[in-house]
Short mmCIF file of C-alpha atoms in Angstrom, two decimals:
data_model
loop_
_atom_site.label_atom_id
_atom_site.label_comp_id
_atom_site.label_asym_id
_atom_site.label_seq_id
_atom_site.Cartn_x
_atom_site.Cartn_y
_atom_site.Cartn_z
CA UNK D 1 85.94 115.02 128.78
CA UNK D 2 84.17 111.77 128.46
CA UNK D 3 82.15 109.06 126.52
CA UNK D 4 78.56 109.21 127.99
CA UNK D 5 76.74 106.62 125.90
CA UNK D 6 77.40 104.48 122.76
CA UNK D 7 74.79 103.62 119.90
CA UNK D 8 75.69 100.51 117.41
CA UNK D 9 73.48 99.31 114.32
CA UNK D 10 75.03 96.64 111.79
CA UNK D 11 78.47 97.23 113.03
CA UNK D 12 80.55 93.88 113.25
CA UNK D 13 77.83 91.42 115.16
CA UNK D 14 75.98 94.05 116.64
CA UNK D 15 72.94 94.35 115.12
CA UNK D 16 71.11 97.03 117.26
CA UNK D 17 73.26 97.97 120.55
CA UNK D 18 73.22 100.68 123.26
CA UNK D 19 76.26 101.18 125.83
CA UNK D 20 76.47 103.46 128.71
CA UNK D 21 80.00 104.87 129.96
CA UNK D 22 81.10 106.17 133.05
CA UNK D 23 83.95 108.22 133.46
CA UNK D 24 86.65 106.40 134.97
CA UNK D 25 87.18 102.79 134.25
CA UNK D 26 84.98 100.88 132.16
CA UNK D 27 85.36 97.32 132.15
CA UNK D 28 84.20 95.08 128.95
CA UNK D 29 84.13 91.45 130.06
CA UNK D 30 83.42 88.60 128.25
CA UNK D 31 84.82 85.33 126.31
CA UNK D 32 87.51 85.50 123.11
CA UNK D 33 85.26 86.18 120.23
CA UNK D 34 81.99 87.75 121.85
CA UNK D 35 82.55 91.40 120.88
CA UNK D 36 84.62 93.06 123.09
CA UNK D 37 87.31 94.75 120.37
CA UNK D 38 84.13 95.42 118.43
CA UNK D 39 82.88 97.64 121.10
CA UNK D 40 86.52 99.32 121.14
CA UNK D 41 86.72 99.35 117.44
CA UNK D 42 83.30 100.76 117.60
CA UNK D 43 84.60 104.01 119.47
CA UNK D 44 87.86 104.64 117.00
CA UNK D 45 85.44 104.48 113.96
CA UNK D 46 83.15 107.16 115.84
CA UNK D 47 86.55 109.35 116.36
CA UNK D 48 89.11 108.79 113.85
CA UNK D 49 86.72 107.47 110.92
CA UNK D 50 88.62 104.25 110.78
CA UNK D 51 88.34 100.53 111.98
CA UNK D 52 91.02 98.28 112.74
CA UNK D 53 90.21 96.60 109.13
CA UNK D 54 88.60 97.68 105.87
CA UNK D 55 85.27 99.34 105.80
CA UNK D 56 83.25 96.71 104.46
CA UNK D 57 84.47 94.67 107.39
CA UNK D 58 82.63 96.71 109.78
CA UNK D 59 79.73 96.23 108.44
CA UNK D 60 76.95 93.24 109.28
CA UNK D 61 77.19 90.62 107.28
CA UNK D 62 74.16 90.98 104.49
CA UNK D 63 73.81 94.38 105.44
CA UNK D 64 74.89 97.07 103.26
CA UNK D 65 75.77 99.89 106.21
CA UNK D 66 76.75 100.35 109.68
CA UNK D 67 76.46 103.22 112.16
CA UNK D 68 78.08 104.41 115.62
CA UNK D 69 76.49 107.19 117.46
CA UNK D 70 77.93 108.59 120.54
CA UNK D 71 77.15 111.23 123.27
CA UNK D 72 80.09 112.74 124.69
CA UNK D 73 81.13 115.49 126.54
CA UNK D 74 84.02 117.62 125.29
CA UNK D 75 85.16 121.05 126.13
CA UNK D 76 82.36 122.41 128.31
CA UNK D 77 79.81 120.80 126.05
CA UNK D 78 77.74 118.03 125.08
CA UNK D 79 78.05 117.02 121.72
CA UNK D 80 76.62 114.03 119.43
CA UNK D 81 78.58 112.34 116.90
CA UNK D 82 77.73 110.27 114.24
CA UNK D 83 80.03 108.07 112.18
CA UNK D 84 78.31 105.65 108.38
CA UNK D 85 80.54 103.57 106.76
CA UNK D 86 79.05 101.56 103.56
CA UNK D 87 79.10 98.89 101.89
CA UNK D 88 81.26 100.37 98.88
CA UNK D 89 83.59 101.70 101.47
CA UNK D 90 82.01 105.37 101.79
CA UNK D 91 82.62 106.79 105.36
CA UNK D 92 81.04 109.92 106.59
CA UNK D 93 81.38 111.85 110.11
CA UNK D 94 79.35 114.19 111.91
CA UNK D 95 79.18 116.49 114.36
CA UNK D 96 76.02 117.78 115.79
CA UNK D 97 74.33 116.33 112.72
CA UNK D 98 76.58 118.59 110.35
CA UNK D 99 79.79 116.74 108.16
CA UNK D 100 82.91 116.78 110.25
CA UNK D 101 86.24 115.82 109.56
CA UNK D 102 88.33 113.03 111.65
CA UNK D 103 91.14 115.74 112.34
CA UNK D 104 88.23 118.17 113.73
CA UNK D 105 86.27 115.60 115.91
CA UNK D 106 89.93 114.05 117.46
CA UNK D 107 91.48 117.45 118.37
CA UNK D 108 87.67 118.31 120.52
CA UNK D 109 87.36 114.44 121.92
CA UNK D 110 90.96 112.73 121.29
CA UNK D 111 91.70 108.85 121.58
CA UNK D 112 94.08 106.59 121.94
CA UNK D 113 94.03 103.06 121.56
CA UNK D 114 96.16 99.74 122.43
CA UNK D 115 95.60 96.49 120.52
CA UNK D 116 97.23 93.26 121.13
CA UNK D 117 98.61 93.65 117.45
CA UNK D 118 100.63 96.63 118.27
CA UNK D 119 103.51 94.53 119.60
CA UNK D 120 104.41 94.49 115.23
CA UNK D 121 105.68 97.93 116.49
CA UNK D 122 108.34 95.88 118.53
CA UNK D 123 109.37 93.24 116.41
CA UNK D 124 108.10 94.09 113.07
CA UNK D 125 109.53 95.57 109.75
CA UNK D 126 111.34 99.47 109.94
CA UNK D 127 107.78 100.78 108.38
CA UNK D 128 105.18 99.65 111.34
CA UNK D 129 107.27 102.28 113.30
CA UNK D 130 107.48 105.13 110.63
CA UNK D 131 103.53 104.40 110.37
CA UNK D 132 103.39 104.88 114.02
CA UNK D 133 104.84 108.41 113.93
CA UNK D 134 103.31 109.26 111.09
CA UNK D 135 99.78 108.49 112.18
CA UNK D 136 100.26 110.41 115.39
CA UNK D 137 102.20 113.37 113.74
CA UNK D 138 99.38 113.26 111.28
CA UNK D 139 96.64 113.94 114.14
CA UNK D 140 98.74 116.54 116.21
CA UNK D 141 100.87 118.72 113.97
CA UNK D 142 99.13 120.56 111.70
CA UNK D 143 100.02 120.35 108.40
CA UNK D 144 102.30 117.36 108.75
CA UNK D 145 99.45 114.95 106.86
CA UNK D 146 99.89 117.55 103.88
CA UNK D 147 103.81 117.38 103.81
CA UNK D 148 103.24 113.59 103.74
CA UNK D 149 101.39 113.30 101.08
CA UNK D 150 103.06 115.82 98.91
CA UNK D 151 106.34 113.91 99.90
CA UNK D 152 104.60 110.41 98.65
CA UNK D 153 103.44 112.00 95.46
CA UNK D 154 107.07 113.23 94.58
CA UNK D 155 108.68 110.33 95.63
CA UNK D 156 106.04 107.88 93.69
CA UNK D 157 107.32 110.40 90.44
CA UNK D 158 110.96 110.26 91.35
CA UNK D 159 110.91 106.61 91.36
CA UNK D 160 109.12 106.37 88.00
CA UNK D 161 111.42 108.40 86.50
CA UNK D 162 113.93 106.19 87.83
CA UNK D 163 112.52 102.87 86.25
CA UNK D 164 112.06 104.51 83.02
CA UNK D 165 115.52 105.82 83.21
CA UNK D 166 113.97 109.51 82.42
CA UNK D 167 116.05 112.61 83.12
CA UNK D 168 113.54 114.94 82.33
CA UNK D 169 111.58 116.40 85.31
CA UNK D 170 113.29 114.32 88.00
CA UNK D 171 115.08 117.12 89.47
CA UNK D 172 111.96 118.91 90.03
CA UNK D 173 110.81 115.78 92.43
CA UNK D 174 114.32 115.87 94.08
CA UNK D 175 113.47 119.39 95.09
CA UNK D 176 110.10 118.37 96.72
CA UNK D 177 111.43 115.08 98.00
CA UNK D 178 114.21 117.62 99.92
CA UNK D 179 111.51 120.44 100.94
CA UNK D 180 108.86 118.13 102.02
CA UNK D 181 111.38 115.61 103.39
CA UNK D 182 113.29 117.78 105.62
CA UNK D 183 110.06 119.09 107.25
CA UNK D 184 108.79 115.68 107.89
CA UNK D 185 112.25 115.01 109.87
CA UNK D 186 112.16 117.76 111.94
CA UNK D 187 108.67 117.39 112.95
CA UNK D 188 109.25 113.26 113.94
CA UNK D 189 112.53 114.62 115.78
CA UNK D 190 110.57 117.02 117.61
CA UNK D 191 107.32 114.55 118.64
CA UNK D 192 110.02 111.73 119.48
CA UNK D 193 111.83 113.54 121.68
CA UNK D 194 108.86 114.02 123.86
CA UNK D 195 107.81 110.24 123.27
CA UNK D 196 111.19 109.00 123.98
CA UNK D 197 111.41 110.20 127.76
CA UNK D 198 107.84 109.43 128.75
CA UNK D 199 108.35 105.73 126.97
CA UNK D 200 111.17 105.12 128.54
CA UNK D 201 110.08 106.23 131.71
CA UNK D 202 107.20 104.11 131.24
CA UNK D 203 109.21 101.35 130.07
CA UNK D 204 111.42 101.16 133.15
CA UNK D 205 108.38 101.38 136.13
CA UNK D 206 106.72 98.66 133.70
CA UNK D 207 109.53 96.16 134.04
CA UNK D 208 109.61 97.03 137.91
CA UNK D 209 113.00 99.11 137.18
CA UNK D 210 115.53 96.14 136.11
CA UNK D 211 115.43 96.72 132.41
CA UNK D 212 116.00 100.00 130.25
CA UNK D 213 114.73 100.83 127.07
CA UNK D 214 116.46 103.38 124.25
CA UNK D 215 114.47 104.69 121.74
CA UNK D 216 116.27 106.61 119.01
CA UNK D 217 115.84 107.94 115.32
CA UNK D 218 118.18 106.06 112.62
CA UNK D 219 118.11 108.10 109.37
CA UNK D 220 118.97 106.89 105.91
CA UNK D 221 119.93 109.87 104.69
CA UNK D 222 121.44 112.99 106.00
CA UNK D 223 122.03 114.10 109.33
CA UNK D 224 118.73 115.68 110.85
CA UNK D 225 120.79 117.70 112.65
CA UNK D 226 122.27 119.37 109.95
CA UNK D 227 121.96 123.43 109.42
CA UNK D 228 120.19 122.85 106.46
CA UNK D 229 119.04 119.68 105.88
CA UNK D 230 116.95 120.34 102.93
CA UNK D 231 119.74 120.96 100.51
CA UNK D 232 121.66 118.25 102.06
CA UNK D 233 118.86 115.77 101.42
CA UNK D 234 119.07 117.35 98.20
CA UNK D 235 122.65 116.42 97.18
CA UNK D 236 122.46 113.22 98.38
CA UNK D 237 119.47 112.44 96.14
CA UNK D 238 121.49 113.90 92.84
CA UNK D 239 124.78 112.37 93.66
CA UNK D 240 122.78 109.17 94.55
CA UNK D 241 120.95 109.06 91.05
CA UNK D 242 122.90 106.60 89.42
CA UNK D 243 122.86 103.75 91.88
CA UNK D 244 119.15 104.62 92.35
CA UNK D 245 118.38 104.48 88.69
CA UNK D 246 120.17 100.96 89.40
CA UNK D 247 118.15 99.83 91.91
CA UNK D 248 114.94 101.27 90.52
CA UNK D 249 113.86 103.23 93.50
CA UNK D 250 114.96 105.81 95.55
CA UNK D 251 116.98 104.72 98.76
CA UNK D 252 117.60 107.85 100.73
CA UNK D 253 115.24 110.07 102.82
CA UNK D 254 112.24 109.97 105.58
CA UNK D 255 110.74 106.94 104.36
CA UNK D 256 113.77 104.80 104.68
CA UNK D 257 114.52 106.26 108.23
CA UNK D 258 114.53 104.01 111.20
CA UNK D 259 112.88 104.08 114.46
CA UNK D 260 115.04 101.92 117.19
CA UNK D 261 113.75 100.21 119.85
CA UNK D 262 116.65 98.56 121.84
CA UNK D 263 116.13 96.77 125.64
CA UNK D 264 119.45 96.67 127.43
CA UNK D 265 121.07 97.91 124.43
CA UNK D 266 120.04 95.12 122.52
CA UNK D 267 117.81 95.51 119.63
CA UNK D 268 114.06 94.77 120.66
CA UNK D 269 112.96 93.14 117.51
CA UNK D 270 115.17 90.53 117.73
CA UNK D 271 116.43 90.10 121.37
CA UNK D 272 113.44 90.75 123.43
CA UNK D 273 110.79 88.01 124.67
CA UNK D 274 107.02 88.24 123.55
CA UNK D 275 106.66 90.16 127.72
CA UNK D 276 108.94 92.61 126.59
CA UNK D 277 107.64 93.46 123.37
CA UNK D 278 104.43 94.02 125.00
CA UNK D 279 106.23 96.40 127.92
CA UNK D 280 107.76 98.16 125.18
CA UNK D 281 104.11 98.51 123.05
CA UNK D 282 102.26 99.41 126.05
CA UNK D 283 104.87 102.13 127.07
CA UNK D 284 104.50 103.77 123.72
CA UNK D 285 100.80 104.04 123.66
CA UNK D 286 100.91 105.53 127.34
CA UNK D 287 103.50 107.86 126.04
CA UNK D 288 101.36 108.69 123.38
CA UNK D 289 98.54 109.92 125.41
CA UNK D 290 100.66 111.80 127.61
CA UNK D 291 102.42 113.33 124.73
CA UNK D 292 98.70 113.86 123.45
CA UNK D 293 97.65 115.57 126.45
CA UNK D 294 100.63 118.06 126.66
CA UNK D 295 99.49 119.27 122.86
CA UNK D 296 95.90 119.55 123.13
CA UNK D 297 95.46 120.39 126.61
CA UNK D 298 93.41 117.79 127.61
CA UNK D 299 93.69 113.78 128.51
CA UNK D 300 92.63 111.35 125.57
CA UNK D 301 90.20 108.41 126.19
CA UNK D 302 92.15 105.53 126.60
CA UNK D 303 90.88 102.38 124.94
CA UNK D 304 92.74 99.11 126.09
CA UNK D 305 92.10 95.61 124.56
CA UNK D 306 93.40 92.98 126.62
CA UNK D 307 96.10 94.87 127.64
CA UNK D 308 96.28 92.90 130.98
CA UNK D 309 96.98 89.36 129.59
CA UNK D 310 100.42 88.13 129.75
CA UNK D 311 101.04 90.27 132.56
CA UNK D 312 101.93 89.50 136.05
CA UNK D 313 100.32 90.79 138.95
CA UNK D 314 102.91 93.37 140.03
CA UNK D 315 102.67 94.66 136.05
CA UNK D 316 98.88 94.70 136.60
CA UNK D 317 98.65 96.63 139.53
CA UNK D 318 101.10 99.22 138.08
CA UNK D 319 99.05 99.49 135.17
CA UNK D 320 95.86 99.47 137.68
CA UNK D 321 97.32 103.10 139.55
CA UNK D 322 98.85 104.70 136.32
CA UNK D 323 94.89 104.06 134.73
CA UNK D 324 92.96 105.11 137.62
CA UNK D 325 94.37 108.68 137.44
CA UNK D 326 92.81 108.63 133.74
CA UNK D 327 89.86 110.36 133.55
CA UNK D 328 88.19 107.64 131.22
CA UNK D 329 89.22 104.32 130.30
CA UNK D 330 87.57 101.53 128.60
CA UNK D 331 89.38 98.42 129.19
CA UNK D 332 88.70 94.30 127.82
CA UNK D 333 89.67 91.51 129.67
CA UNK D 334 88.37 87.69 129.80
CA UNK D 335 87.71 87.23 133.38
CA UNK D 336 87.96 89.36 136.27
CA UNK D 337 90.87 87.71 137.47
CA UNK D 338 92.65 89.79 135.07
CA UNK D 339 92.12 92.83 136.07
CA UNK D 340 94.11 94.95 139.09
CA UNK D 341 92.94 94.02 142.30
CA UNK D 342 92.31 97.74 143.60
CA UNK D 343 89.74 97.83 140.66
CA UNK D 344 86.80 95.91 143.13
CA UNK D 345 84.30 98.59 142.29
CA UNK D 346 84.69 99.78 138.21
CA UNK D 347 82.00 100.02 136.27
CA UNK D 348 81.53 96.64 133.85
CA UNK D 349 79.71 95.22 131.29
CA UNK D 350 79.78 91.79 129.91
CA UNK D 351 79.75 91.19 126.53
CA UNK D 352 78.46 87.95 124.83
CA UNK D 353 77.23 86.98 121.25
CA UNK D 354 76.72 90.66 120.54
CA UNK D 355 74.38 91.29 123.80
CA UNK D 356 75.64 93.63 126.29
CA UNK D 357 74.71 93.01 130.18
CA UNK D 358 75.43 95.46 133.02
CA UNK D 359 77.37 93.87 135.69
CA UNK D 360 76.80 95.10 139.27
CA UNK D 361 80.32 96.81 140.76
CA UNK D 362 80.36 94.19 143.03
CA UNK D 363 80.40 91.13 140.38
CA UNK D 364 84.05 92.35 139.90
#
């Protein structure tokens, strides 16, 4: 499985560009604000149908649309992918010229990305960690996205009833919340068990064995291991109705549950350093890639933006060894000195002002 070629038109600061990629490690080098991150974002848009920001912001100034095309090899087939976004926010994806969905394309050609902003998974509010789990499950667990949407719809309606002090119809929404909420919790626990063991192992290796990461699910509601989780959640919703009316919102359920990250048994959000937070975020993303491989049976393409910055030589070398075992990786860096020394002959391009120039392997 590999991305062979990428074509961009009117995407970010790229008026028109074409980039070849090779199996193995691909390095995108250049100073800040030259277009390295935009190149990785274009691949995400091609596969996932979304970028890092609002659709209109992916379009070059004064243009009405942007397009990304890609030639990939997946499941032994050559595929042509195309994604288009308009200034009005309309997004379309195509697989071999036929309209396709992000879920369909992802399962054929999965991708996992790391961005510097991923440290928000560690130091940010619990909402960010719930979103991490939900986005991961929406791509890999059949039916999860539909359950999540149904849960959010029921939650909205129950909150409306609470704020208007209406009893009529609230029981129906509570039953919906219990039904879909119990499904969400079970799926989160199932995937988290896989993620947890791998992320904790990744963190220990990245930290040189000197520190330990602990990940646990902390529910705001019934015990996730309850025999009848749906019924217990329903009872909590019913009993909590008076207090919820006072608060004006639903206080229990998976929309309030937390994913706790602890380094050396202390909450990483409050006690860890910036470097430790980045290590935790990298460990989580590597675990996401490993679990994706287990479920789909193929290693995803890794897109890693500025992943080596802030890491010392030992950590860079460990990461370099791990990434060398991956079928295809695209990594950005501001200078070659940040890359692992073992990568002396990888495929590389230089980006400057939206222009892309191939570099000879010896140039690293």
